[in-house]
Amino acid sequence: NAGVMQNPRHLVRRRGQEARLRCSPMKGHSHVYWYRQLPEEGLKFMVYLQKENIIDESGMPKERFSAEFPKEGPSILRIQQVVRGDSAAYFCASSPAGGRGGAFFGQGTRLTVV
Amino acid sequence: QKEVEQNSGPLSVPEGAIASLNCTYSDRGSQSFFWYRQYSGKSPELIMSIYSNGDKEDGRFTAQLNKASQYVSLLIRDSQPSDSATYLCAVTNNAGNMLTFGGGTRLMVKP
């Protein structure tokens, strides 16, 4: 009875490297949200996807960030050429189609850029 | 993105009091409404959902929805220090296929 699984839980990258964050939704869920949270701040929406389709990426920075949710496998949030300002907690949430019943969060990935 | 607004707080209440958390939303066609609780350093946890006007009670928690005023609230009775957390309001859009979160209200319950 797995919930939303995110990995890794903690990720350390040097400036300029790439970070790949993975999210496996709950069984039966076809939609995924990604959020970023800086310390002592609120959740900031990044992107909303269904399998093989980006529904809303209005919160995604225009450069260096990309997200996908392939037909098979987890959703991936990719950050290229990371900078110190990318250090944050990244949360994934999944929901069934239609959103009724709400979305359920994973434990998050804490990214630290050194 | 449609707007979901919450007072960021902190809202400070004494132990045993009623905590009242409020949320307004801009999409008049919104259909589903949720409250999440987030403890510091943890991920948000869904605690209440409400879909029709009126009150919905679950233990010490009561969610209230007024679609005409585009307003949803969460009441916590007999507040405990363990209720200290950030509470996030979330609303689905008119099509019912996307959640939008408010910025959250930080609640502090003082012993």
Short mmCIF file of C-alpha atoms in Angstrom, two decimals:
data_model
loop_
_atom_site.label_atom_id
_atom_site.label_comp_id
_atom_site.label_asym_id
_atom_site.label_seq_id
_atom_site.Cartn_x
_atom_site.Cartn_y
_atom_site.Cartn_z
CA ASN A 1 0.00 0.00 0.00
CA ALA A 2 2.59 2.50 -1.14
CA GLY A 3 1.83 6.18 -1.01
CA VAL A 4 3.57 8.75 -3.14
CA MET A 5 7.23 7.83 -3.31
CA GLN A 6 9.94 10.39 -3.87
CA ASN A 7 13.60 9.70 -4.24
CA PRO A 8 16.14 10.51 -3.26
CA ARG A 9 15.10 11.97 0.10
CA HIS A 10 18.26 14.04 0.23
CA LEU A 11 20.40 15.15 -2.69
CA VAL A 12 23.61 17.13 -2.62
CA ARG A 13 24.91 18.63 -5.83
CA ARG A 14 27.78 20.97 -6.62
CA ARG A 15 27.06 24.15 -8.52
CA GLY A 16 26.78 23.43 -12.23
CA GLN A 17 25.73 19.81 -11.85
CA GLU A 18 22.37 18.34 -12.77
CA ALA A 19 19.73 17.24 -10.27
CA ARG A 20 17.10 14.62 -11.06
CA LEU A 21 14.21 14.20 -8.67
CA ARG A 22 11.81 11.27 -9.04
CA CYS A 23 8.21 10.85 -8.04
CA SER A 24 6.13 7.70 -8.26
CA PRO A 25 2.43 8.51 -7.77
CA MET A 26 -0.01 6.50 -5.72
CA LYS A 27 -1.52 3.50 -7.47
CA GLY A 28 -4.39 4.60 -9.65
CA HIS A 29 -3.31 8.25 -9.75
CA SER A 30 -2.68 9.72 -13.18
CA HIS A 31 -1.77 13.31 -12.27
CA VAL A 32 1.29 14.75 -10.58
CA TYR A 33 2.11 18.17 -9.11
CA TRP A 34 5.55 19.47 -8.27
CA TYR A 35 6.11 22.17 -5.64
CA ARG A 36 9.17 23.91 -4.26
CA GLN A 37 9.47 25.14 -0.69
CA LEU A 38 12.21 27.32 0.68
CA PRO A 39 12.87 27.25 4.45
CA GLU A 40 10.17 29.10 6.40
CA GLU A 41 8.22 29.82 3.21
CA GLY A 42 5.05 28.46 1.61
CA LEU A 43 4.63 25.93 -1.16
CA LYS A 44 5.31 27.34 -4.59
CA PHE A 45 3.58 25.61 -7.50
CA MET A 46 5.90 24.58 -10.30
CA VAL A 47 4.18 22.22 -12.72
CA TYR A 48 1.15 19.97 -13.12
CA LEU A 49 1.34 16.92 -15.35
CA GLN A 50 -0.60 13.91 -16.46
CA LYS A 51 1.01 10.99 -18.21
CA GLU A 52 2.78 12.19 -21.37
CA ASN A 53 1.32 15.69 -21.05
CA ILE A 54 2.16 18.91 -19.23
CA ILE A 55 -1.09 20.55 -18.16
CA ASP A 56 0.24 23.68 -16.48
CA GLU A 57 3.86 24.76 -16.15
CA SER A 58 3.18 28.36 -15.23
CA GLY A 59 5.26 28.10 -12.06
CA MET A 60 8.29 26.58 -13.68
CA PRO A 61 11.36 28.79 -14.21
CA LYS A 62 11.91 29.28 -17.93
CA GLU A 63 15.50 28.09 -17.89
CA ARG A 64 17.26 25.05 -16.45
CA PHE A 65 14.08 23.38 -15.15
CA SER A 66 12.06 20.70 -16.92
CA ALA A 67 9.55 18.05 -15.93
CA GLU A 68 8.13 14.95 -17.51
CA PHE A 69 5.72 12.18 -16.67
CA PRO A 70 6.23 9.35 -19.15
CA LYS A 71 3.74 6.63 -19.96
CA GLU A 72 5.83 4.21 -17.94
CA GLY A 73 7.88 5.06 -14.87
CA PRO A 74 8.03 7.94 -12.43
CA SER A 75 7.66 11.64 -13.01
CA ILE A 76 11.03 13.39 -13.20
CA LEU A 77 11.89 16.96 -12.25
CA ARG A 78 15.20 17.90 -13.78
CA ILE A 79 17.30 20.88 -12.82
CA GLN A 80 20.29 21.59 -15.00
CA GLN A 81 23.36 23.57 -13.94
CA VAL A 82 22.15 23.95 -10.37
CA VAL A 83 22.88 27.11 -8.40
CA ARG A 84 22.80 27.72 -4.65
CA GLY A 85 19.37 29.34 -4.95
CA ASP A 86 17.95 25.99 -6.09
CA SER A 87 18.51 24.59 -2.59
CA ALA A 88 15.04 23.80 -1.28
CA ALA A 89 12.59 21.03 -0.51
CA TYR A 90 10.83 19.73 -3.60
CA PHE A 91 7.50 18.05 -3.01
CA CYS A 92 5.52 15.91 -5.38
CA ALA A 93 1.80 15.24 -4.98
CA SER A 94 -0.42 12.90 -6.95
CA SER A 95 -4.14 12.85 -7.56
CA PRO A 96 -6.63 10.84 -9.54
CA ALA A 97 -8.05 12.30 -12.72
CA GLY A 98 -10.52 15.05 -11.81
CA GLY A 99 -8.83 15.95 -8.55
CA ARG A 100 -11.77 14.92 -6.41
CA GLY A 101 -10.46 13.50 -3.19
CA GLY A 102 -7.53 15.85 -3.17
CA ALA A 103 -3.86 15.26 -3.76
CA PHE A 104 -1.44 13.28 -1.62
CA PHE A 105 2.12 14.30 -1.00
CA GLY A 106 5.36 12.43 -0.97
CA GLN A 107 7.99 12.98 1.72
CA GLY A 108 9.89 15.40 -0.46
CA THR A 109 13.44 15.66 -1.74
CA ARG A 110 15.76 18.03 0.07
CA LEU A 111 18.18 19.45 -2.46
CA THR A 112 21.35 21.11 -1.22
CA VAL A 113 23.63 22.85 -3.67
CA VAL A 114 27.16 23.36 -2.43
CA GLN B 1 -3.38 30.35 -11.97
CA LYS B 2 -6.47 31.11 -9.98
CA GLU B 3 -6.00 32.78 -6.63
CA VAL B 4 -6.39 31.16 -3.24
CA GLU B 5 -5.68 33.56 -0.40
CA GLN B 6 -4.85 32.93 3.23
CA ASN B 7 -3.54 35.13 5.99
CA SER B 8 0.03 33.99 6.57
CA GLY B 9 -0.18 34.54 10.32
CA PRO B 10 1.14 33.51 12.71
CA LEU B 11 -2.19 32.97 14.41
CA SER B 12 -1.57 32.48 18.09
CA VAL B 13 -4.24 30.91 20.33
CA PRO B 14 -4.09 29.58 23.90
CA GLU B 15 -4.45 25.88 24.54
CA GLY B 16 -8.10 24.86 24.72
CA ALA B 17 -9.35 27.76 22.59
CA ILE B 18 -10.95 27.62 19.15
CA ALA B 19 -8.62 28.35 16.25
CA SER B 20 -10.29 29.78 13.16
CA LEU B 21 -8.45 29.61 9.85
CA ASN B 22 -9.82 31.33 6.78
CA CYS B 23 -9.39 31.06 3.03
CA THR B 24 -10.87 32.89 0.05
CA TYR B 25 -10.74 31.83 -3.58
CA SER B 26 -11.32 33.62 -6.84
CA ASP B 27 -12.65 30.89 -9.16
CA ARG B 28 -16.41 30.98 -8.66
CA GLY B 29 -16.75 27.62 -10.36
CA SER B 30 -14.48 25.79 -7.92
CA GLN B 31 -15.92 22.47 -6.88
CA SER B 32 -13.76 20.81 -4.23
CA PHE B 33 -12.05 22.26 -1.18
CA PHE B 34 -9.38 20.81 1.06
CA TRP B 35 -7.40 21.59 4.17
CA TYR B 36 -3.87 20.32 4.65
CA ARG B 37 -1.65 20.45 7.72
CA GLN B 38 2.12 20.78 7.40
CA TYR B 39 4.43 20.36 10.35
CA SER B 40 7.82 22.01 10.13
CA GLY B 41 10.18 19.92 8.03
CA LYS B 42 7.43 17.54 6.91
CA SER B 43 5.22 17.22 3.86
CA PRO B 44 1.60 18.44 3.80
CA GLU B 45 -1.04 16.01 5.01
CA LEU B 46 -4.67 16.07 3.88
CA ILE B 47 -6.94 16.49 6.92
CA MET B 48 -10.33 17.68 5.64
CA SER B 49 -12.31 17.87 2.42
CA ILE B 50 -15.61 19.63 1.74
CA TYR B 51 -17.68 19.76 -1.43
CA SER B 52 -21.00 21.44 -0.58
CA ASN B 53 -22.11 24.52 1.32
CA GLY B 54 -22.35 24.22 5.07
CA ASP B 55 -20.33 22.56 7.79
CA LYS B 56 -18.49 19.27 7.91
CA GLU B 57 -17.25 18.00 11.23
CA ASP B 58 -14.52 15.45 11.93
CA GLY B 59 -13.51 15.19 15.56
CA ARG B 60 -12.17 18.54 16.73
CA PHE B 61 -12.08 19.87 13.17
CA THR B 62 -14.94 21.59 11.33
CA ALA B 63 -14.69 22.76 7.75
CA GLN B 64 -17.12 25.44 6.60
CA LEU B 65 -17.89 26.33 3.00
CA ASN B 66 -19.78 29.31 1.61
CA LYS B 67 -19.65 29.24 -2.19
CA ALA B 68 -21.64 32.46 -2.57
CA SER B 69 -18.97 34.33 -0.61
CA GLN B 70 -16.16 32.18 -2.04
CA TYR B 71 -14.98 31.46 1.44
CA VAL B 72 -13.86 28.30 3.22
CA SER B 73 -12.72 28.02 6.81
CA LEU B 74 -11.35 25.48 9.26
CA LEU B 75 -12.22 25.55 12.94
CA ILE B 76 -10.14 23.63 15.45
CA ARG B 77 -11.86 23.18 18.78
CA ASP B 78 -9.97 22.59 22.04
CA SER B 79 -6.70 23.53 20.35
CA GLN B 80 -3.64 21.60 21.49
CA PRO B 81 0.07 22.48 21.23
CA SER B 82 0.34 19.53 18.83
CA ASP B 83 -1.95 21.43 16.44
CA SER B 84 0.81 23.99 15.94
CA ALA B 85 1.58 23.77 12.23
CA THR B 86 0.96 25.52 8.94
CA TYR B 87 -2.51 24.95 7.50
CA LEU B 88 -2.94 25.06 3.75
CA CYS B 89 -6.20 25.59 1.91
CA ALA B 90 -6.52 23.98 -1.55
CA VAL B 91 -9.24 24.44 -4.16
CA THR B 92 -9.96 22.70 -7.45
CA ASN B 93 -10.65 24.74 -10.55
CA ASN B 94 -13.91 25.00 -12.43
CA ALA B 95 -13.13 21.96 -14.52
CA GLY B 96 -12.37 20.09 -11.32
CA ASN B 97 -9.04 18.86 -12.61
CA MET B 98 -6.43 20.99 -10.93
CA LEU B 99 -5.67 21.95 -7.34
CA THR B 100 -4.46 25.39 -6.34
CA PHE B 101 -2.96 25.93 -2.90
CA GLY B 102 -3.02 29.01 -0.74
CA GLY B 103 0.15 30.22 0.93
CA GLY B 104 -0.81 28.72 4.28
CA THR B 105 -1.51 30.08 7.75
CA ARG B 106 0.90 29.32 10.55
CA LEU B 107 -0.92 28.36 13.74
CA MET B 108 0.74 28.50 17.15
CA VAL B 109 -1.07 26.99 20.12
CA LYS B 110 0.48 28.13 23.38
CA PRO B 111 0.27 25.97 26.53
#
